[in-house]
Coordinates of C-alpha atoms in Angstrom, one line a residue:
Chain A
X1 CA 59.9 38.9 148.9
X2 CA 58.6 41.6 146.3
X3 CA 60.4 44.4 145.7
X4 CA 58.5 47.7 145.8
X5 CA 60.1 49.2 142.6
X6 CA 60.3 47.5 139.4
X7 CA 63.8 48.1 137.2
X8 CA 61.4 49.9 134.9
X9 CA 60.1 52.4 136.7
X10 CA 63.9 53.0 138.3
X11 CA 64.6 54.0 134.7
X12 CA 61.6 55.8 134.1
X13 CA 62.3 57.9 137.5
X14 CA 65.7 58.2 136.3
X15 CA 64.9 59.9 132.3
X16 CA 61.5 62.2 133.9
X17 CA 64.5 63.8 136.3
X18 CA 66.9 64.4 133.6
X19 CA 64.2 66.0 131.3
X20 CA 63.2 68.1 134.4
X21 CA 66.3 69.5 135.1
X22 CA 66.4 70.3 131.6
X23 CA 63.4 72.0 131.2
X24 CA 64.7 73.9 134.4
X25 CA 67.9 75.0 133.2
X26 CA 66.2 76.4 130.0
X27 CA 64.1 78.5 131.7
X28 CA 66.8 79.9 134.2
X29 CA 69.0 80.6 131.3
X30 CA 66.6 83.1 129.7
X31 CA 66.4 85.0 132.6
X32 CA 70.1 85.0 133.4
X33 CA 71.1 86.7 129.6
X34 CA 73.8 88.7 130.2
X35 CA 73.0 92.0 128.5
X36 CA 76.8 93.1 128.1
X37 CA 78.8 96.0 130.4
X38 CA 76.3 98.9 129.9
X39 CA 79.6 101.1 129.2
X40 CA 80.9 98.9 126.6
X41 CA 82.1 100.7 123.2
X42 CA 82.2 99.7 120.1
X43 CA 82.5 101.0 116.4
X44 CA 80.0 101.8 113.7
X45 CA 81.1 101.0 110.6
X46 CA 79.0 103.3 107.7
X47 CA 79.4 101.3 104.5
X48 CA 78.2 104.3 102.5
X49 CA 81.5 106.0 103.6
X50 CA 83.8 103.7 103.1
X51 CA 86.0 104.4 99.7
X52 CA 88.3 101.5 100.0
X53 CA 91.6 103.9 100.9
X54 CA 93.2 100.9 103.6
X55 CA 94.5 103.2 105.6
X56 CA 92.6 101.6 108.2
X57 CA 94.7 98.1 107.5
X58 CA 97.9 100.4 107.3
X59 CA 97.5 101.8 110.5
X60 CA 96.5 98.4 112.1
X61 CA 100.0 96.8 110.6
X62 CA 101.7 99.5 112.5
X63 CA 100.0 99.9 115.9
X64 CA 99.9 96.0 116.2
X65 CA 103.1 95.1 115.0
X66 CA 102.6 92.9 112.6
X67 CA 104.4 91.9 109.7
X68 CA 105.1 93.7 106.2
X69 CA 102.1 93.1 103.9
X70 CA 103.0 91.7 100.6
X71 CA 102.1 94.3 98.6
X72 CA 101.6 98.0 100.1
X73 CA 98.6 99.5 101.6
X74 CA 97.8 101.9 99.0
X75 CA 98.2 99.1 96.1
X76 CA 94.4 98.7 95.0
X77 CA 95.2 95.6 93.3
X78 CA 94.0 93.5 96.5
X79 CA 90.4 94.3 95.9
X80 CA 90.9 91.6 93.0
X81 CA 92.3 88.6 94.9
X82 CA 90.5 85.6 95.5
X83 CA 91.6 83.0 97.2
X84 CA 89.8 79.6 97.6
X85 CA 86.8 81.0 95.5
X86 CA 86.8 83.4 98.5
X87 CA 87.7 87.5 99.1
X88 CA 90.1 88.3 101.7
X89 CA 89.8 87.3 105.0
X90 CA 91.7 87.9 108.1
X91 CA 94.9 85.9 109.2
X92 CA 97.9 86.0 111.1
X93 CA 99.7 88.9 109.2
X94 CA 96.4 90.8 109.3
X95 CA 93.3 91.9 112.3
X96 CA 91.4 93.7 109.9
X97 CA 90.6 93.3 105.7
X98 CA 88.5 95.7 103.5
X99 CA 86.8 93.8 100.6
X100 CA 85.1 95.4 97.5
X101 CA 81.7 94.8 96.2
X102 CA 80.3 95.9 93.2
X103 CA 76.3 95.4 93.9
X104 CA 74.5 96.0 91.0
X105 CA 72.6 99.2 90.8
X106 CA 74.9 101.0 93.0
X107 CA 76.6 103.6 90.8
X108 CA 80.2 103.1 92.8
X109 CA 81.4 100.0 94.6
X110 CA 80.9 99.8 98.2
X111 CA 83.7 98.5 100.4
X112 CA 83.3 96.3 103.8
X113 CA 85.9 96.4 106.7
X114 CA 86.3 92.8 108.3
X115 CA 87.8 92.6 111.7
X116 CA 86.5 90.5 115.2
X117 CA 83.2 92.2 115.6
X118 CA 84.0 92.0 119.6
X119 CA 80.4 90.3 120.2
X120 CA 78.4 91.2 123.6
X121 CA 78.8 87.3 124.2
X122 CA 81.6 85.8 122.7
X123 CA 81.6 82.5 121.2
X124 CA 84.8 82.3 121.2
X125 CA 85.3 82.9 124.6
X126 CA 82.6 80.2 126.0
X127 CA 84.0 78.1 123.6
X128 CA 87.7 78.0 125.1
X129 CA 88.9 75.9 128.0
X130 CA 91.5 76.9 129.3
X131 CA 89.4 80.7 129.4
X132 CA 92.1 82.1 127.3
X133 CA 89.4 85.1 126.0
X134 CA 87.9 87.7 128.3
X135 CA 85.5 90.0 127.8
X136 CA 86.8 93.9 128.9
X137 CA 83.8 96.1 130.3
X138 CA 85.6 98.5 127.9
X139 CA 83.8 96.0 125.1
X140 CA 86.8 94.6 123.8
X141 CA 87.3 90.9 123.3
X142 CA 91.2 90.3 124.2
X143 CA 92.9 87.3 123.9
X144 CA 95.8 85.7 126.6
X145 CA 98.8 83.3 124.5
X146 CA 100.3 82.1 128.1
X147 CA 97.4 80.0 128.6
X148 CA 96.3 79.1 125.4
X149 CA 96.9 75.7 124.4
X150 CA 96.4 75.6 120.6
X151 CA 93.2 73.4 120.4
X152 CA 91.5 76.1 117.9
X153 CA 88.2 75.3 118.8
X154 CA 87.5 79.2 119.0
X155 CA 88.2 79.5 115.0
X156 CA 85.0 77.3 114.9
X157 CA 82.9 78.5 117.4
X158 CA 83.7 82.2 115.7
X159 CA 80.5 82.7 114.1
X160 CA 82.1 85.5 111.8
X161 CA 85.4 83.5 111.2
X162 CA 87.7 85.8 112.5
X163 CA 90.6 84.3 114.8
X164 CA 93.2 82.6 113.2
X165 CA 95.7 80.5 114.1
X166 CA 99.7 81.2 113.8
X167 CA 100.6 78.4 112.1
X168 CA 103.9 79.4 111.9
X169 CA 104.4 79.0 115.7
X170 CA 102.5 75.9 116.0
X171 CA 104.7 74.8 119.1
X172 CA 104.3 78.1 121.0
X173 CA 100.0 78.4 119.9
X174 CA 99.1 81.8 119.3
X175 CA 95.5 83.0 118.0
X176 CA 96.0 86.2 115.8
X177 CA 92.8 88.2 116.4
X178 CA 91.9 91.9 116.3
X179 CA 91.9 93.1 120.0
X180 CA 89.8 96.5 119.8
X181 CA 93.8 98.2 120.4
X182 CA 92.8 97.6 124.0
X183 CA 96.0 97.3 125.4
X184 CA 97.9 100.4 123.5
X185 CA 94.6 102.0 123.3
X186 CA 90.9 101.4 124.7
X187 CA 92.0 101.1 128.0
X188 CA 93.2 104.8 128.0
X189 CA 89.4 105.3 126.4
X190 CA 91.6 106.3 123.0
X191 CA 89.6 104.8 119.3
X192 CA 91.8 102.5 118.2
X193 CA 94.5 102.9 115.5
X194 CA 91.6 102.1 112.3
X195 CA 89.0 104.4 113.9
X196 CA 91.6 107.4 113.9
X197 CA 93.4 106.7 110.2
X198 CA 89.8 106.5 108.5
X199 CA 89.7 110.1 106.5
X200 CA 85.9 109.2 105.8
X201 CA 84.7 108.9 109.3
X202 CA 83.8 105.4 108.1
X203 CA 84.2 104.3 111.2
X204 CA 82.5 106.4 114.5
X205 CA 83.8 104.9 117.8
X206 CA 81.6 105.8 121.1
X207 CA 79.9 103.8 123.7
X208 CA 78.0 101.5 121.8
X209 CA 74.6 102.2 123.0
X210 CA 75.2 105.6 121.6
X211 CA 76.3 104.6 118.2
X212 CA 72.8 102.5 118.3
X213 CA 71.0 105.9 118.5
X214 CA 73.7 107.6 116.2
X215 CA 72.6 104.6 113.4
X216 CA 69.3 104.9 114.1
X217 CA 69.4 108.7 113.6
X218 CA 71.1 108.4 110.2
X219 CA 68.9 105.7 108.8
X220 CA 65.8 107.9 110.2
X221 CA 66.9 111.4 108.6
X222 CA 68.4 110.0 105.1
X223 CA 64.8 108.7 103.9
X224 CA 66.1 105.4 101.5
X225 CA 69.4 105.8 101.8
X226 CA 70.3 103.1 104.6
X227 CA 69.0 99.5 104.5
X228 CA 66.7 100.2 108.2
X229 CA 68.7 97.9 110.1
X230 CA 72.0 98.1 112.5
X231 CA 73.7 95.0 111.5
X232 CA 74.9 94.1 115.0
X233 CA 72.1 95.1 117.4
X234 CA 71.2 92.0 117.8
X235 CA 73.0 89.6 116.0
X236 CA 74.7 86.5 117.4
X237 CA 73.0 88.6 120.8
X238 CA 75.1 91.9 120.1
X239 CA 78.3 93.1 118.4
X240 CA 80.4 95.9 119.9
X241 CA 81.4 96.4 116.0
X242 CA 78.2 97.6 114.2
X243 CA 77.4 98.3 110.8
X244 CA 75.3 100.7 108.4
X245 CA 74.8 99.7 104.9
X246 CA 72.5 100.8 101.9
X247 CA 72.1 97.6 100.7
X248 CA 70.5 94.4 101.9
X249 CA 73.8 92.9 103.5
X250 CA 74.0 89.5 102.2
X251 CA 74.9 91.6 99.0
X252 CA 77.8 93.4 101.1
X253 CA 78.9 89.5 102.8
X254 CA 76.9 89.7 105.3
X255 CA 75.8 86.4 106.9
X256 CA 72.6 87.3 107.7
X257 CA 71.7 83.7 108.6
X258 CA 73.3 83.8 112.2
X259 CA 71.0 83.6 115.0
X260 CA 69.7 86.7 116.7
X261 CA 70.7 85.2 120.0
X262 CA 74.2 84.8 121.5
X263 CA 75.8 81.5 120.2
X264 CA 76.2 80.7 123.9
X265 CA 72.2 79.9 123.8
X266 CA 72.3 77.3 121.5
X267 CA 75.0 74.9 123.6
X268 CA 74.1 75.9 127.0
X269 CA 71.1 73.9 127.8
X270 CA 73.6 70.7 126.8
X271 CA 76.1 72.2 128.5
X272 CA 74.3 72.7 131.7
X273 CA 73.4 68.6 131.9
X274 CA 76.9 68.0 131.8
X275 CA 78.1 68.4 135.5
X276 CA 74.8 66.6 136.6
X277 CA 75.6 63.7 134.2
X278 CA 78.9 63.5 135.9
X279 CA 78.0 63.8 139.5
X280 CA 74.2 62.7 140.2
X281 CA 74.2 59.3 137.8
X282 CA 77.0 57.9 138.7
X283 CA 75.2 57.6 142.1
X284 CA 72.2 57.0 140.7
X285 CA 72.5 53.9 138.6
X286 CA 75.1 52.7 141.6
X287 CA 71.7 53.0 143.9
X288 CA 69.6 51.6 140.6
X289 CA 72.0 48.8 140.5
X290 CA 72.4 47.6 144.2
X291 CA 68.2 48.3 144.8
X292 CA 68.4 45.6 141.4
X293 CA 70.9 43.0 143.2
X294 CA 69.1 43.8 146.2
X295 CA 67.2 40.6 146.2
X296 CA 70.3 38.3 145.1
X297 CA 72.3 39.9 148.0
X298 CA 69.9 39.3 150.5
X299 CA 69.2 35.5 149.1
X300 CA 72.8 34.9 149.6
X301 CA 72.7 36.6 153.0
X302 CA 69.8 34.3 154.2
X303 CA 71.3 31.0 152.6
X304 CA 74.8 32.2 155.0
X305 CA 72.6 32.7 157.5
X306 CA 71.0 29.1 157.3
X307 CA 74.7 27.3 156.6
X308 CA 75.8 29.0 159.7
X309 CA 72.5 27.5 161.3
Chain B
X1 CA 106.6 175.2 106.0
X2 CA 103.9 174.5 103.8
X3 CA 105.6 171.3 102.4
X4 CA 106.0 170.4 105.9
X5 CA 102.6 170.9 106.9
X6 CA 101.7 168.7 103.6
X7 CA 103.9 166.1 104.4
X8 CA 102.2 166.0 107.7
X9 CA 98.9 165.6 106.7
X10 CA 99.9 163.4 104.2
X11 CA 101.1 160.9 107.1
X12 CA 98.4 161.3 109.2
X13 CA 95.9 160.4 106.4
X14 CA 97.8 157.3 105.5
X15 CA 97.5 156.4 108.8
X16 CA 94.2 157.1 109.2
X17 CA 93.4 155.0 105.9
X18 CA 95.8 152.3 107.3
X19 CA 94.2 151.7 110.1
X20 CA 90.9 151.7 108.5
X21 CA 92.3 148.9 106.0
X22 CA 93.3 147.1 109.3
X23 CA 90.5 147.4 111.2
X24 CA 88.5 146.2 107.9
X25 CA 90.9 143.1 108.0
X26 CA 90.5 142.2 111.9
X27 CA 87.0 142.8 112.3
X28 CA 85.3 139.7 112.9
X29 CA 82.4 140.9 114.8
X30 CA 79.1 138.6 115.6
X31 CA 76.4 140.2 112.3
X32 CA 79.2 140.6 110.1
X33 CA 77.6 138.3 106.5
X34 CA 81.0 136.5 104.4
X35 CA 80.7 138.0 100.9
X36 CA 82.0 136.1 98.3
X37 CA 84.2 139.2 97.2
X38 CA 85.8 138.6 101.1
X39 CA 87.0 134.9 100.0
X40 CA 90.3 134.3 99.7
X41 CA 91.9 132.9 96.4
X42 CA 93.5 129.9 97.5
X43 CA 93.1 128.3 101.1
X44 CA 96.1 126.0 102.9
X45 CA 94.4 123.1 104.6
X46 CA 97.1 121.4 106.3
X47 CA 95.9 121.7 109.8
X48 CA 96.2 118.3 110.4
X49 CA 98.9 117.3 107.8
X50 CA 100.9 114.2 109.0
X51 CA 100.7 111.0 106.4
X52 CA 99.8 113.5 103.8
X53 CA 100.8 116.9 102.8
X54 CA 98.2 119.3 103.4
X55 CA 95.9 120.7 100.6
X56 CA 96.6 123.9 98.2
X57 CA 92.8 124.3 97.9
X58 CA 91.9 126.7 94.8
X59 CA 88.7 128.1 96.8
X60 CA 87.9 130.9 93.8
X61 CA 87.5 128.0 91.2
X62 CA 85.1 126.0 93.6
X63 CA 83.4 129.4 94.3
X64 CA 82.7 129.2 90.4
X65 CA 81.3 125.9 90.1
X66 CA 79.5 125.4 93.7
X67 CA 77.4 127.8 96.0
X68 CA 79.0 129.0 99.1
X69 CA 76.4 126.9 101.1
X70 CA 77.4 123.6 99.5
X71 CA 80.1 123.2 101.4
X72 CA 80.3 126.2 104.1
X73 CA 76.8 124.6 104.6
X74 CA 74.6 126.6 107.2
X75 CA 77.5 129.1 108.0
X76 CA 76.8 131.1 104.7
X77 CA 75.3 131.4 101.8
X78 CA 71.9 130.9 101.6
X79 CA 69.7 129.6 103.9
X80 CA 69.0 125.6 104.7
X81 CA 66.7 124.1 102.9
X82 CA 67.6 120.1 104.6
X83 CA 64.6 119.1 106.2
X84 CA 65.9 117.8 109.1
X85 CA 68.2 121.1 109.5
X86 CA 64.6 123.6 108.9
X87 CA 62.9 121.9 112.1
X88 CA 65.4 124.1 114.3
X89 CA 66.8 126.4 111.9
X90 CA 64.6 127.7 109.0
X91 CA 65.4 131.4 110.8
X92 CA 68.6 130.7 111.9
X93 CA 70.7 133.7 110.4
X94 CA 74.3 133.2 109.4
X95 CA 77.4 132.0 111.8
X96 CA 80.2 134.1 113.5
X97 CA 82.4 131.5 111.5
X98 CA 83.0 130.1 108.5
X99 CA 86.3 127.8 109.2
X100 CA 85.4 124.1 109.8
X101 CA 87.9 123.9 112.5
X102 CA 85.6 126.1 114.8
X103 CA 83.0 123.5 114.6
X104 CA 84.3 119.9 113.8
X105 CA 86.6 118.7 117.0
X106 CA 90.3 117.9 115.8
X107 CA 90.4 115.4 118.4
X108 CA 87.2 113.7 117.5
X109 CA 86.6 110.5 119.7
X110 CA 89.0 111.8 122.7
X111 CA 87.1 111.4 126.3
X112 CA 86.2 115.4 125.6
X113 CA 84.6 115.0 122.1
X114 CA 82.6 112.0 123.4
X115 CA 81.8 113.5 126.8
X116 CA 79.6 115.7 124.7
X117 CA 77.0 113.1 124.7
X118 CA 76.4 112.7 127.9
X119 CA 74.3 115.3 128.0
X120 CA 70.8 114.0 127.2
X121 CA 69.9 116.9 125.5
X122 CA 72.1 117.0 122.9
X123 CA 70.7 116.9 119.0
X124 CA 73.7 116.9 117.0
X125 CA 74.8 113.7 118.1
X126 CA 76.3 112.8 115.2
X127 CA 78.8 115.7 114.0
X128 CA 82.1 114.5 112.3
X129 CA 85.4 115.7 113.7
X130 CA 87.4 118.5 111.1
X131 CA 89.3 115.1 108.7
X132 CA 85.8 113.4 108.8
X133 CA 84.3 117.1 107.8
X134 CA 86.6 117.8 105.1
X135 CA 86.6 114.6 103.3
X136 CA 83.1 114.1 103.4
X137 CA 82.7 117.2 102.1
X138 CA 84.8 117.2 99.2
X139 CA 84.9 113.5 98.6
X140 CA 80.8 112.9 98.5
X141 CA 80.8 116.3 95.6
X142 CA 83.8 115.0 93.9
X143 CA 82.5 111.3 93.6
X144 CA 79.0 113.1 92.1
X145 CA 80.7 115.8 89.8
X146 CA 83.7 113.2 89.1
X147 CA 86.5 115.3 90.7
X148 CA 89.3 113.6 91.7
X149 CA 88.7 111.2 94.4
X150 CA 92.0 109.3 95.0
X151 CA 93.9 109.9 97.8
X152 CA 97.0 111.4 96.1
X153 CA 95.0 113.5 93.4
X154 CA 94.5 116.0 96.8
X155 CA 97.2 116.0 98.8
X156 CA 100.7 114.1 98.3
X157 CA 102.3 111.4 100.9
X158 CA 104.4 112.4 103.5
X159 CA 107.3 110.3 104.5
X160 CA 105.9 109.0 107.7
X161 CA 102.8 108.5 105.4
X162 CA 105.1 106.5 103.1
X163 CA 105.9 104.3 105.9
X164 CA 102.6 103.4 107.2
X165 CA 101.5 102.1 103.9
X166 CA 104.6 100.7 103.3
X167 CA 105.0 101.9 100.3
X168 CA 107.2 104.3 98.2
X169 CA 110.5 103.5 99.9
X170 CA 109.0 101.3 102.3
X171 CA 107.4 99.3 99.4
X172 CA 107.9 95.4 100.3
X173 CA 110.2 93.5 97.7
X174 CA 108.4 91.8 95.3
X175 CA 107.8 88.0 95.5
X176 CA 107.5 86.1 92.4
X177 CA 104.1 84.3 93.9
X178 CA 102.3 87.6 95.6
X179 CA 100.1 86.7 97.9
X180 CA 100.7 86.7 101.3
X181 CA 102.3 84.2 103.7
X182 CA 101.1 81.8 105.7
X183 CA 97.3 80.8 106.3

């Protein structure tokens, strides 16, 4: 008896259908881009304002809580540390970091505000799962510690390094993170604590696509003075936190190397095979395996039938 | 009698001259130009005065070493000359005003101060509140004529201001490593 379908072309059918539903997927994920809550706000951060005062750190030490810094706010000394051939960076005693730079030809150092840039769609967020992040139509990225199990796998996914873990409650896991003030603030559509304690206006908070037109207005009427590019717009597919800066940014930090599409993109096609993995090939190569043994089954069943004859 | 009559005329004509001197020092009709000799000495800015003292601003030096349009800039003084500002208002005469209060928002960023840009229409989209006004102001001039720029050089800490920043008598204790804890 020949069976109609070699084991070859089982395996063949089987691959062409996974590539298909790939190729698929791919093209229903660009049309489904979620283009974040159209009355999200964010923060525009004007590096050419910025004189390095911290009162922006102070105030978010105070309206957060958080522990006494080791030295005060108003001790310039900071600017200097390094720590791991690195500036300062955000951890659990601290949501938001200002960092000097002294770029050369610049005739006074320019200063850069760190804090979670509050992204249109959040690696962090996709990357957790036990969905301890949401995303507020209010733009802000929060964070929930009853759920959260400690795995940290949002500190990696963070393309801008940001959340960080509390290491010294590793038994009850808590991420430290900046939360856009949302729940003393946002949510009553007040700026949060940096936005109001910056005397420079560094730091303009609206709806963010206002503060797009507000950056491209300034880079427009100062002819030269801004770098002609919202660092933000589009990066990692959209910040809520924006910035303006008169130099290129990788001299200010900046990664400019991060992709100009949510980080989301980049896993998604993968991620999308997964529940098909799990739930059509286990049937599959079951019905692959018993069309194989088809012909033993049936040999034995004949042979039966003869014994019983 | 005649001494009386005097005395009586006397009165009236300080009157007369006093409230000529006040009505001098209340008017603040629409066409009425700021003349430098009008400017007060000194100026108090402590409007918003709350993690620092307000400022003793010596407005007759500045007067000596700036124009009144540098910093009052289109409200008086001579007329704009930015670019972008001569699209609308190359003719634009002087304002009513010359305080900053009366045109940069004290509550900048509440639901009010943003609701301003829902209207479609609006140019000035872009106009600090009064502390963004005032220290861009003087900060940007003193960073280019190297004025004072730090914080305290202006205006000194208050005691709530002391506590923000942790610092005065709210200074942390000092650790024999530095640094801070924990990473």
């Amino acid at each position: 008896m020949k069976s109609t379908v070699s084991r070859r072309n089982f395996i063949k059918g089987g691959l062409a259908g996974t590539v298909a539903a790939t190729v698929l997927k791919e093209n229903t994920s660009q049309a489904a881009s979620f283009e974040g809550y159209p009355e999200g706000m964010g923060v525009l951060v004007d590096l050419t304002r910025c004189v390095g005062c911290r009162s922006c750190e102070a105030a978010c030490n105070q309206e957060q809580k958080l522990p006494q810094p080791a030295k005060p706010f108003n001790d310039f000394s900071v600017f200097d540390e390094i720590e791991h051939g690195q500036k300062r960076r955000t951890d659990e005693t601290r949501y938001t970091v200002v960092n000097r730079y002294d770029v050369p030809g610049q005739d006074h150092p320019l200063f850069r505000k760190i804090q979670c840039n509050h992204c249109q769609e959040p690696a962090c967020l996709t990357s957790c799962f036990v969905n301890a992040y949401t995303k507020t139509p209010e733009g802000a990225v929060i964070y929930n510690a009853k759920v959260c199990v400690g795995c940290r796998t949002c500190m990696i996914a963070c393309p801008f390094y940001i959340p960080t873990f509390k290491y010294s409650s590793a038994f009850n896991p808590r991420i430290m993170k900046c939360v856009f003030c949302y729940d003393t603030r946002l949510k009553d559509g007040k700026p949060p604590a940096c936005v109001e304690a910056c005397p420079q206006e560094a730091l303009t908070f609206g709806k963010r696509s206002e503060l797009i037109k507000i950056g491209q207005q300034r880079i427009r009427e100062t002819s030269g003075k801004y770098e002609d590019h919202i660092y933000g717009e589009h990066e990692v597919g959209g910040t809520a936190w924006m910035y303006l800066s008169s130099v290129p940014f990788d001299k200010v930090g900046f990664d400019t190397h991060v992709p100009k599409e949510p980080i989301l993109n980049l896993v998604k096609d993968f991620l999308g095979i997964v529940p098909m993995v799990l739930t059509i090939w286990p049937a599959l190569f079951a019905g692959f395996h018993l069309l194989a043994t088809r012909k033993d089954w049936l040999k034995g069943k004949t042979e039966d039938d003869h014994e019983e004859e | 009698m005649r001494t009386e009559l005097l005395t009586r005329k006397k009165i009236a004509h300080t009157a007369m001259a006093m409230a000529m001197v006040g009505g001098v020092l209340l008017w603040t009709g629409p066409s009425r130009a700021m003349d430098a000799a009008d400017a007060p000495e000194t100026v108090e800015i402590d409007s918003l005065a709350k993690l620092y003292t307000g400022v003793h601003f010596d407005h007759a030096m500045h007067t000596e070493i700036a124009s009144c349009g540098q910093c009052h800039h289109h409200t008086t003084g001579d007329k704009v000359t930015d670019p972008n500002c001569v699209r609308c208002h190359a003719k634009s005469g002087e304002a009513d005003t010359v305080a900053c209060r009366d045109c940069h928002s004290r509550e900048r960023f509440s639901k009010e101060d943003l609701s301003r840009l829902d209207n479609p229409q609006l140019y000035h989209i872009d106009k600090p509140g009064l502390k963004g006004a005032y220290h861009l102001n003087c900060v940007e001039c003193h960073q280019k004529m190297g004025g004072p720029t730090g914080c305290q050089d202006c205006h000194g800490m208050t005691a709530a201001g002391e506590q923000m920043f942790h610092t005065g008598g709210h200074a942390p204790a000092a650790t024999p490593t530095g640094g801070h804890s924990g990473h």
